[in-house]
Amino acid sequence: YFTLLQVKGYHPNEVDLSDEYQLYPMRFVIVFIFGLSQFMISVLLNTLNPIAAISASSTIDPLVVNLGALLFALVYPIFTFPASYVIDTYGTRAGITIGSLLALIGVSLRMLVNYSFAWVIVGQIIAGIGRPFILNCQAKISANWFSATTRGG
């Protein structure tokens, strides 16, 4: 930050950072709602693991059950760069909205488990695609809603 200002001919001591941010009380509501969306997307990762042992007594192979959780985690690094592009280009609102909609679609498809367990796998993959859209917003929400002193910097 200061290097950029020095290149433009400013000196770091001349920059007044005290009025750079206007702190709104609404920021705590934003962080709470964002925390709920992170909780929602993170719970999806761990909901299939406990039933893998139970599925040994059914017709579904435990490896297939664990595949849902594995695929959910593996799509994160694949889609993290497109998600970061959307967040940086269109903002955190767009990123969180896309991530939440993909998670909603994925969870809705998981409810079709009685028709075929393949729907659970497809739902996990779709929800996993939405995961980086939510998780990659953390730093941007902190930078946009909180000043450097309240972030601990």
Protein backbone atom coordinates (compact mmCIF):
# COMPACT_ATOMS: atom_id res chain seq x y z
CA TYR A 1 0.00 0.00 0.00
CA PHE A 2 2.68 2.47 1.00
CA THR A 3 4.90 1.45 -1.89
CA LEU A 4 2.13 2.27 -4.34
CA LEU A 5 1.66 5.67 -2.72
CA GLN A 6 5.39 6.35 -2.82
CA VAL A 7 5.48 5.59 -6.54
CA LYS A 8 2.75 8.16 -7.09
CA GLY A 9 4.80 10.77 -5.27
CA TYR A 10 3.25 10.53 -1.80
CA HIS A 11 5.13 9.93 1.38
CA PRO A 12 3.77 7.39 3.90
CA ASN A 13 3.92 9.91 6.73
CA GLU A 14 1.62 12.24 4.81
CA VAL A 15 -1.14 9.65 4.46
CA ASP A 16 -3.87 9.87 7.07
CA LEU A 17 -5.31 6.38 7.49
CA SER A 18 -7.72 7.36 10.27
CA ASP A 19 -10.53 8.44 7.96
CA GLU A 20 -9.93 5.84 5.25
CA TYR A 21 -12.75 3.64 6.55
CA GLN A 22 -16.16 4.63 7.74
CA LEU A 23 -17.11 1.96 10.25
CA TYR A 24 -20.74 0.94 10.13
CA PRO A 25 -22.41 -0.97 12.98
CA MET A 26 -23.93 -3.15 10.24
CA ARG A 27 -20.50 -4.77 9.75
CA PHE A 28 -21.14 -7.15 12.64
CA VAL A 29 -24.39 -8.32 11.05
CA ILE A 30 -22.53 -8.85 7.76
CA VAL A 31 -19.85 -10.90 9.51
CA PHE A 32 -22.49 -12.96 11.34
CA ILE A 33 -24.38 -13.74 8.14
CA PHE A 34 -21.12 -14.52 6.35
CA GLY A 35 -20.18 -16.82 9.23
CA LEU A 36 -23.47 -18.65 8.80
CA SER A 37 -22.83 -19.14 5.11
CA GLN A 38 -19.34 -20.48 5.87
CA PHE A 39 -20.80 -22.82 8.48
CA MET A 40 -23.42 -24.03 6.01
CA ILE A 41 -20.91 -24.82 3.28
CA SER A 42 -18.47 -26.45 5.72
CA VAL A 43 -21.08 -28.75 7.23
CA LEU A 44 -21.63 -30.29 3.81
CA LEU A 45 -18.09 -31.64 3.83
CA ASN A 46 -18.62 -33.73 6.95
CA THR A 47 -22.16 -34.99 6.54
CA LEU A 48 -21.28 -38.04 4.46
CA ASN A 49 -18.35 -39.34 6.50
CA PRO A 50 -20.37 -40.66 9.49
CA ILE A 51 -22.66 -42.73 7.30
CA ALA A 52 -19.83 -44.54 5.50
CA ALA A 53 -19.56 -47.10 8.31
CA ILE A 54 -23.33 -47.53 8.44
CA SER A 55 -23.53 -48.02 4.68
CA ALA A 56 -21.42 -51.17 4.96
CA SER A 57 -24.59 -53.01 5.89
CA SER A 58 -26.47 -51.66 2.87
CA THR A 59 -25.99 -52.07 -0.86
CA ILE A 60 -23.87 -48.90 -1.14
CA ASP A 61 -20.14 -49.40 -0.96
CA PRO A 62 -18.49 -47.27 1.79
CA LEU A 63 -15.91 -46.15 -0.78
CA VAL A 64 -18.68 -44.57 -2.84
CA VAL A 65 -20.00 -42.77 0.24
CA ASN A 66 -16.55 -41.41 1.02
CA LEU A 67 -16.18 -40.43 -2.63
CA GLY A 68 -18.83 -37.75 -2.09
CA ALA A 69 -16.81 -36.07 0.64
CA LEU A 70 -13.60 -36.51 -1.31
CA LEU A 71 -14.99 -34.92 -4.47
CA PHE A 72 -16.43 -32.07 -2.41
CA ALA A 73 -12.92 -31.30 -1.15
CA LEU A 74 -11.16 -31.88 -4.48
CA VAL A 75 -13.18 -29.37 -6.50
CA TYR A 76 -12.05 -26.53 -4.21
CA PRO A 77 -8.57 -26.08 -5.71
CA ILE A 78 -9.96 -26.46 -9.23
CA PHE A 79 -12.57 -23.72 -8.84
CA THR A 80 -10.71 -21.39 -6.47
CA PHE A 81 -9.21 -19.30 -9.28
CA PRO A 82 -12.51 -18.75 -11.15
CA ALA A 83 -14.17 -17.95 -7.81
CA SER A 84 -11.45 -15.45 -6.93
CA TYR A 85 -11.86 -13.82 -10.33
CA VAL A 86 -15.61 -13.44 -9.79
CA ILE A 87 -15.09 -12.07 -6.27
CA ASP A 88 -12.47 -9.56 -7.39
CA THR A 89 -14.35 -8.51 -10.52
CA TYR A 90 -17.97 -8.48 -9.36
CA GLY A 91 -17.59 -8.22 -5.57
CA THR A 92 -18.25 -10.28 -2.51
CA ARG A 93 -22.01 -10.09 -2.91
CA ALA A 94 -21.81 -11.84 -6.27
CA GLY A 95 -19.37 -14.43 -4.92
CA ILE A 96 -21.40 -15.29 -1.86
CA THR A 97 -24.64 -15.34 -3.86
CA ILE A 98 -23.19 -17.73 -6.44
CA GLY A 99 -21.70 -19.94 -3.74
CA SER A 100 -24.92 -20.03 -1.74
CA LEU A 101 -27.02 -20.82 -4.81
CA LEU A 102 -24.69 -23.64 -5.82
CA ALA A 103 -24.80 -25.00 -2.26
CA LEU A 104 -28.61 -24.79 -2.28
CA ILE A 105 -28.79 -26.66 -5.58
CA GLY A 106 -26.33 -29.27 -4.30
CA VAL A 107 -28.24 -29.84 -1.07
CA SER A 108 -31.50 -30.05 -3.00
CA LEU A 109 -30.03 -32.75 -5.23
CA ARG A 110 -28.80 -34.64 -2.18
CA MET A 111 -32.38 -34.93 -1.01
CA LEU A 112 -33.01 -37.24 -3.97
CA VAL A 113 -31.00 -39.96 -2.22
CA ASN A 114 -34.03 -42.29 -2.17
CA TYR A 115 -34.02 -42.41 -5.97
CA SER A 116 -30.30 -43.00 -6.40
CA PHE A 117 -27.15 -42.37 -4.41
CA ALA A 118 -25.67 -40.84 -7.56
CA TRP A 119 -27.76 -37.74 -6.83
CA VAL A 120 -25.85 -37.34 -3.57
CA ILE A 121 -22.53 -37.45 -5.42
CA VAL A 122 -23.73 -34.95 -8.04
CA GLY A 123 -25.10 -32.68 -5.29
CA GLN A 124 -21.80 -32.85 -3.40
CA ILE A 125 -19.87 -31.86 -6.53
CA ILE A 126 -22.17 -28.90 -7.24
CA ALA A 127 -22.04 -27.74 -3.61
CA GLY A 128 -18.25 -28.22 -3.71
CA ILE A 129 -18.06 -25.91 -6.72
CA GLY A 130 -19.84 -23.26 -4.63
CA ARG A 131 -17.47 -23.66 -1.69
CA PRO A 132 -14.61 -21.46 -3.00
CA PHE A 133 -17.08 -18.69 -3.84
CA ILE A 134 -17.87 -18.43 -0.13
CA LEU A 135 -14.55 -19.31 1.50
CA ASN A 136 -12.48 -17.02 -0.72
CA CYS A 137 -14.45 -13.95 0.43
CA GLN A 138 -12.96 -13.90 3.93
CA ALA A 139 -10.11 -11.46 3.35
CA LYS A 140 -12.18 -9.15 1.15
CA ILE A 141 -14.98 -8.89 3.72
CA SER A 142 -12.44 -8.14 6.41
CA ALA A 143 -10.75 -5.50 4.29
CA ASN A 144 -14.01 -3.89 3.14
CA TRP A 145 -15.88 -3.77 6.44
CA PHE A 146 -13.19 -3.35 9.10
CA SER A 147 -10.35 -0.87 9.51
CA ALA A 148 -6.75 -2.01 9.86
CA THR A 149 -6.79 -1.35 13.61
CA THR A 150 -9.93 -3.43 14.21
CA ARG A 151 -8.49 -6.27 12.09
CA GLY A 152 -5.48 -6.42 14.37
CA GLY A 153 -3.12 -4.83 11.85
